[in-house]
PDB file of C-alpha atoms in Angstrom:
ATOM      1  CA  MET A   1      22.381  18.863 -39.732  1.00 56.00           C
ATOM      2  CA  SER A   2      23.285  21.955 -38.077  1.00 60.00           C
ATOM      3  CA  VAL A   3      23.105  22.855 -34.276  1.00 54.00           C
ATOM      4  CA  LEU A   4      20.474  25.263 -34.904  1.00 54.00           C
ATOM      5  CA  SER A   5      18.058  23.077 -36.804  1.00 56.00           C
ATOM      6  CA  ARG A   6      18.545  20.393 -33.883  1.00 56.00           C
ATOM      7  CA  ARG A   7      17.465  23.209 -31.584  1.00 53.00           C
ATOM      8  CA  ARG A   8      14.455  23.986 -33.510  1.00 54.00           C
ATOM      9  CA  GLU A   9      13.410  20.226 -33.704  1.00 57.00           C
ATOM     10  CA  ARG A  10      13.504  20.087 -29.418  1.00 55.00           C
ATOM     11  CA  ALA A  11      12.024  23.229 -29.376  1.00 54.00           C
ATOM     12  CA  VAL A  12       8.884  22.207 -30.959  1.00 54.00           C
ATOM     13  CA  ALA A  13       8.907  18.626 -29.486  1.00 52.00           C
ATOM     14  CA  PRO A  14       5.394  18.493 -27.317  1.00 53.00           C
ATOM     15  CA  PRO A  15       5.774  18.131 -23.555  1.00 52.00           C
ATOM     16  CA  PRO A  16       6.001  14.962 -21.754  1.00 52.00           C
ATOM     17  CA  PRO A  17       2.159  13.775 -20.658  1.00 54.00           C
ATOM     18  CA  ALA A  18       1.214  15.142 -17.157  1.00 51.00           C
ATOM     19  CA  ALA A  19       0.889  12.522 -13.949  1.00 48.00           C
ATOM     20  CA  PRO A  20      -2.525  11.767 -13.211  1.00 46.00           C
ATOM     21  CA  PRO A  21      -3.597  13.370 -10.304  1.00 44.00           C
ATOM     22  CA  PRO A  22      -3.487  11.447  -6.896  1.00 44.00           C
ATOM     23  CA  ALA A  23      -7.149  10.973  -6.837  1.00 38.00           C
ATOM     24  CA  ALA A  24      -6.589   8.351  -9.754  1.00 37.00           C
ATOM     25  CA  HIS A  25      -4.104   6.094  -7.688  1.00 38.00           C
ATOM     26  CA  VAL A  26      -5.617   2.919  -7.567  1.00 39.00           C
ATOM     27  CA  ALA A  27      -4.104  -0.115  -5.265  1.00 43.00           C
ATOM     28  CA  SER A  28      -2.145  -2.310  -7.179  1.00 42.00           C
ATOM     29  CA  PRO A  29      -3.039  -5.897  -8.517  1.00 44.00           C
ATOM     30  CA  LEU A  30      -2.011  -8.833  -6.711  1.00 43.00           C
ATOM     31  CA  PRO A  31      -0.502 -12.138  -8.338  1.00 43.00           C
ATOM     32  CA  ALA A  32      -3.683 -14.721  -8.272  1.00 40.00           C
ATOM     33  CA  ALA A  33      -1.200 -17.231  -7.161  1.00 37.00           C
ATOM     34  CA  GLU A  34      -0.925 -15.379  -3.881  1.00 44.00           C
ATOM     35  CA  ASP A  35      -4.148 -16.692  -1.807  1.00 47.00           C
ATOM     36  CA  VAL A  36      -4.844 -14.351   1.309  1.00 47.00           C
ATOM     37  CA  SER A  37      -8.316 -15.359   2.014  1.00 50.00           C
ATOM     38  CA  LEU A  38      -9.552 -14.037   5.480  1.00 48.00           C
ATOM     39  CA  LEU A  39     -12.723 -14.320   7.405  1.00 46.00           C
ATOM     40  CA  PRO A  40     -14.584 -11.774   6.518  1.00 57.00           C
ATOM     41  CA  ALA A  41     -13.678  -8.300   9.567  1.00 69.00           C
ATOM     42  CA  ALA A  42     -16.428  -6.243  10.303  1.00 71.00           C
ATOM     43  CA  GLU A  43     -17.155  -3.992   7.455  1.00 84.00           C
ATOM     44  CA  ALA A  44     -13.623  -4.516   5.548  1.00 92.00           C
ATOM     45  CA  VAL A  45     -13.787  -3.509   2.090  1.00 95.00           C
ATOM     46  CA  PRO A  46     -11.783  -5.211  -0.481  1.00 96.00           C
ATOM     47  CA  ILE A  47      -8.128  -3.050  -0.923  1.00 96.00           C
ATOM     48  CA  ALA A  48      -8.689  -2.319  -4.749  1.00 96.00           C
ATOM     49  CA  GLU A  49     -12.045  -0.471  -3.741  1.00 95.00           C
ATOM     50  CA  MET A  50      -9.981   1.967  -1.420  1.00 95.00           C
ATOM     51  CA  ARG A  51     -10.101   5.401  -2.522  1.00 95.00           C
ATOM     52  CA  TRP A  52      -7.598   8.158  -1.618  1.00 92.00           C
ATOM     53  CA  ARG A  53      -8.735  10.547   0.644  1.00 95.00           C
ATOM     54  CA  GLU A  54     -11.364   8.502   2.044  1.00 96.00           C
ATOM     55  CA  ARG A  55     -11.549   6.730   5.591  1.00 97.00           C
ATOM     56  CA  ALA A  56     -11.485   2.647   4.687  1.00 97.00           C
ATOM     57  CA  ARG A  57     -11.204  -0.561   6.998  1.00 97.00           C
ATOM     58  CA  VAL A  58      -9.664  -3.275   4.964  1.00 97.00           C
ATOM     59  CA  ALA A  59      -8.284  -6.740   5.746  1.00 96.00           C
ATOM     60  CA  GLY A  60      -5.275  -8.182   4.438  1.00 96.00           C
ATOM     61  CA  ARG A  61      -1.836 -10.530   5.161  1.00 97.00           C
ATOM     62  CA  VAL A  62       1.393  -8.393   5.891  1.00 98.00           C
ATOM     63  CA  ARG A  63       3.416  -9.304   2.463  1.00 98.00           C
ATOM     64  CA  SER A  64       6.505  -7.212   3.341  1.00 97.00           C
ATOM     65  CA  MET A  65       8.205  -4.947   6.380  1.00 98.00           C
ATOM     66  CA  ARG A  66      10.999  -2.914   6.499  1.00 96.00           C
ATOM     67  CA  ILE A  67      12.358   0.022   8.501  1.00 95.00           C
ATOM     68  CA  GLN A  68      13.012   3.077   6.768  1.00 91.00           C
ATOM     69  CA  PRO A  69      13.808   6.585   8.149  1.00 90.00           C
ATOM     70  CA  TRP A  70      11.604   9.484   7.148  1.00 85.00           C
ATOM     71  CA  GLY A  71      12.799  12.803   8.004  1.00 88.00           C
ATOM     72  CA  GLY A  72      15.572  11.732  10.743  1.00 89.00           C
ATOM     73  CA  VAL A  73      12.324   9.514  12.222  1.00 91.00           C
ATOM     74  CA  PRO A  74      12.478   5.761  12.278  1.00 93.00           C
ATOM     75  CA  THR A  75       9.231   4.623   9.956  1.00 95.00           C
ATOM     76  CA  LEU A  76       7.893   0.932   9.892  1.00 97.00           C
ATOM     77  CA  GLU A  77       6.187   0.284   6.657  1.00 96.00           C
ATOM     78  CA  CYS A  78       4.544  -2.801   5.878  1.00 97.00           C
ATOM     79  CA  THR A  79       2.564  -4.255   2.960  1.00 97.00           C
ATOM     80  CA  LEU A  80      -0.647  -5.291   3.650  1.00 98.00           C
ATOM     81  CA  VAL A  81      -2.254  -7.473   0.925  1.00 97.00           C
ATOM     82  CA  ASP A  82      -5.366  -9.621  -0.321  1.00 96.00           C
ATOM     83  CA  ALA A  83      -6.819 -11.253  -3.032  1.00 95.00           C
ATOM     84  CA  THR A  84      -7.772  -7.612  -4.921  1.00 96.00           C
ATOM     85  CA  GLY A  85      -4.334  -5.997  -4.316  1.00 96.00           C
ATOM     86  CA  GLY A  86      -1.927  -4.471  -1.634  1.00 96.00           C
ATOM     87  CA  VAL A  87      -1.677  -1.330   0.438  1.00 97.00           C
ATOM     88  CA  ALA A  88       1.268   0.302   2.350  1.00 98.00           C
ATOM     89  CA  VAL A  89       0.582   0.289   5.961  1.00 98.00           C
ATOM     90  CA  VAL A  90       3.165   3.220   7.642  1.00 97.00           C
ATOM     91  CA  PHE A  91       3.666   3.472  11.605  1.00 97.00           C
ATOM     92  CA  LEU A  92       5.521   6.421  12.250  1.00 95.00           C
ATOM     93  CA  GLY A  93       7.953   6.784  14.705  1.00 95.00           C
ATOM     94  CA  ARG A  94       7.927   3.111  14.884  1.00 95.00           C
ATOM     95  CA  ARG A  95      10.674   0.403  14.576  1.00 95.00           C
ATOM     96  CA  GLU A  96       8.611  -2.817  15.633  1.00 95.00           C
ATOM     97  CA  VAL A  97       5.016  -3.151  16.164  1.00 96.00           C
ATOM     98  CA  ALA A  98       4.367  -6.188  18.822  1.00 96.00           C
ATOM     99  CA  GLY A  99       2.615  -8.814  17.361  1.00 96.00           C
ATOM    100  CA  ILE A 100       2.849  -7.835  13.706  1.00 97.00           C
ATOM    101  CA  HIS A 101       5.437  -9.826  11.066  1.00 96.00           C
ATOM    102  CA  PRO A 102       5.252 -10.952   7.785  1.00 97.00           C
ATOM    103  CA  GLY A 103       2.302 -13.329   7.706  1.00 96.00           C
ATOM    104  CA  THR A 104       0.477 -11.629  10.070  1.00 96.00           C
ATOM    105  CA  CYS A 105      -3.590 -11.199   9.366  1.00 96.00           C
ATOM    106  CA  LEU A 106      -5.112  -7.687  10.195  1.00 96.00           C
ATOM    107  CA  ALA A 107      -7.844  -5.740   9.893  1.00 97.00           C
ATOM    108  CA  ILE A 108      -6.741  -1.834   9.504  1.00 97.00           C
ATOM    109  CA  GLU A 109      -8.381   1.528   9.444  1.00 97.00           C
ATOM    110  CA  GLY A 110      -7.337   5.018   8.579  1.00 98.00           C
ATOM    111  CA  MET A 111      -7.509   7.626   6.146  1.00 98.00           C
ATOM    112  CA  VAL A 112      -5.925   6.151   2.892  1.00 97.00           C
ATOM    113  CA  GLY A 113      -3.043   9.048   1.601  1.00 96.00           C
ATOM    114  CA  GLU A 114      -0.396   8.609  -0.078  1.00 93.00           C
ATOM    115  CA  HIS A 115       3.263   7.701   0.652  1.00 89.00           C
ATOM    116  CA  ASN A 116       6.194   7.341  -1.821  1.00 86.00           C
ATOM    117  CA  GLY A 117       3.671   7.657  -4.780  1.00 90.00           C
ATOM    118  CA  ARG A 118       1.647   4.804  -3.698  1.00 92.00           C
ATOM    119  CA  LEU A 119      -1.839   4.416  -1.716  1.00 95.00           C
ATOM    120  CA  ALA A 120      -1.144   4.119   2.153  1.00 97.00           C
ATOM    121  CA  ILE A 121      -2.757   4.302   5.690  1.00 98.00           C
ATOM    122  CA  LEU A 122      -0.485   6.274   8.231  1.00 96.00           C
ATOM    123  CA  ASN A 123      -0.721   5.065  11.833  1.00 97.00           C
ATOM    124  CA  PRO A 124      -4.092   3.037  11.369  1.00 98.00           C
ATOM    125  CA  THR A 125      -5.901   1.198  14.026  1.00 97.00           C
ATOM    126  CA  TYR A 126      -5.494  -2.382  13.707  1.00 97.00           C
ATOM    127  CA  ASP A 127      -7.089  -5.740  14.655  1.00 95.00           C
ATOM    128  CA  PHE A 128      -5.633  -9.104  14.560  1.00 95.00           C
ATOM    129  CA  VAL A 129      -7.824 -11.122  12.727  1.00 92.00           C
ATOM    130  CA  THR A 130      -7.885 -15.058  12.042  1.00 82.00           C
ATOM    131  CA  SER A 131      -7.498 -16.704   8.547  1.00 62.00           C
ATOM    132  CA  GLN A 132      -9.782 -19.720   7.303  1.00 58.00           C
ATOM    133  CA  ALA A 133      -6.755 -21.890   8.640  1.00 57.00           C
ATOM    134  CA  GLY A 134      -7.605 -20.873  11.934  1.00 55.00           C
ATOM    135  CA  SER A 135      -4.081 -19.261  12.263  1.00 51.00           C
ATOM    136  CA  PRO A 136      -3.123 -15.315  12.495  1.00 50.00           C
ATOM    137  CA  ASP A 137       0.474 -15.946  12.426  1.00 50.00           C
ATOM    138  CA  ARG A 138       0.490 -18.721   9.314  1.00 46.00           C
ATOM    139  CA  PRO A 139       3.924 -17.496   7.117  1.00 44.00           C
ATOM    140  CA  VAL A 140       3.278 -16.040   3.949  1.00 42.00           C
ATOM    141  CA  SER A 141       4.658 -18.848   1.046  1.00 38.00           C
TER     142      SER A 141
END
């Protein structure tokens, strides 16, 4: 096979499929083994029902946290999960938020956007909620 025929084969290859528009993003499913049942937070919806560019109030448990610089500014990124999925919660300009650590149960509210390719709520308002076991600080196992 000559170099010229290989170039022709590459030239007729179909382009790769386009990425779905941001509105098609959905929250990632949560493994069934992780139980994060909470007392119902007022007007909270399941994380899986959040929609991009709509205001949402969701409740869940903080599964993980990390400090990640974003444009030279320290940024605290948390993953909030419930029985239906997970969402990134981003606090811009913060290295920590008092009372929030892995295992904390929160109800957050804000505009759903995108951060690093997944659904996220930036600088949300938040309330601490208690789990059915009665402890807001029970660590995630």
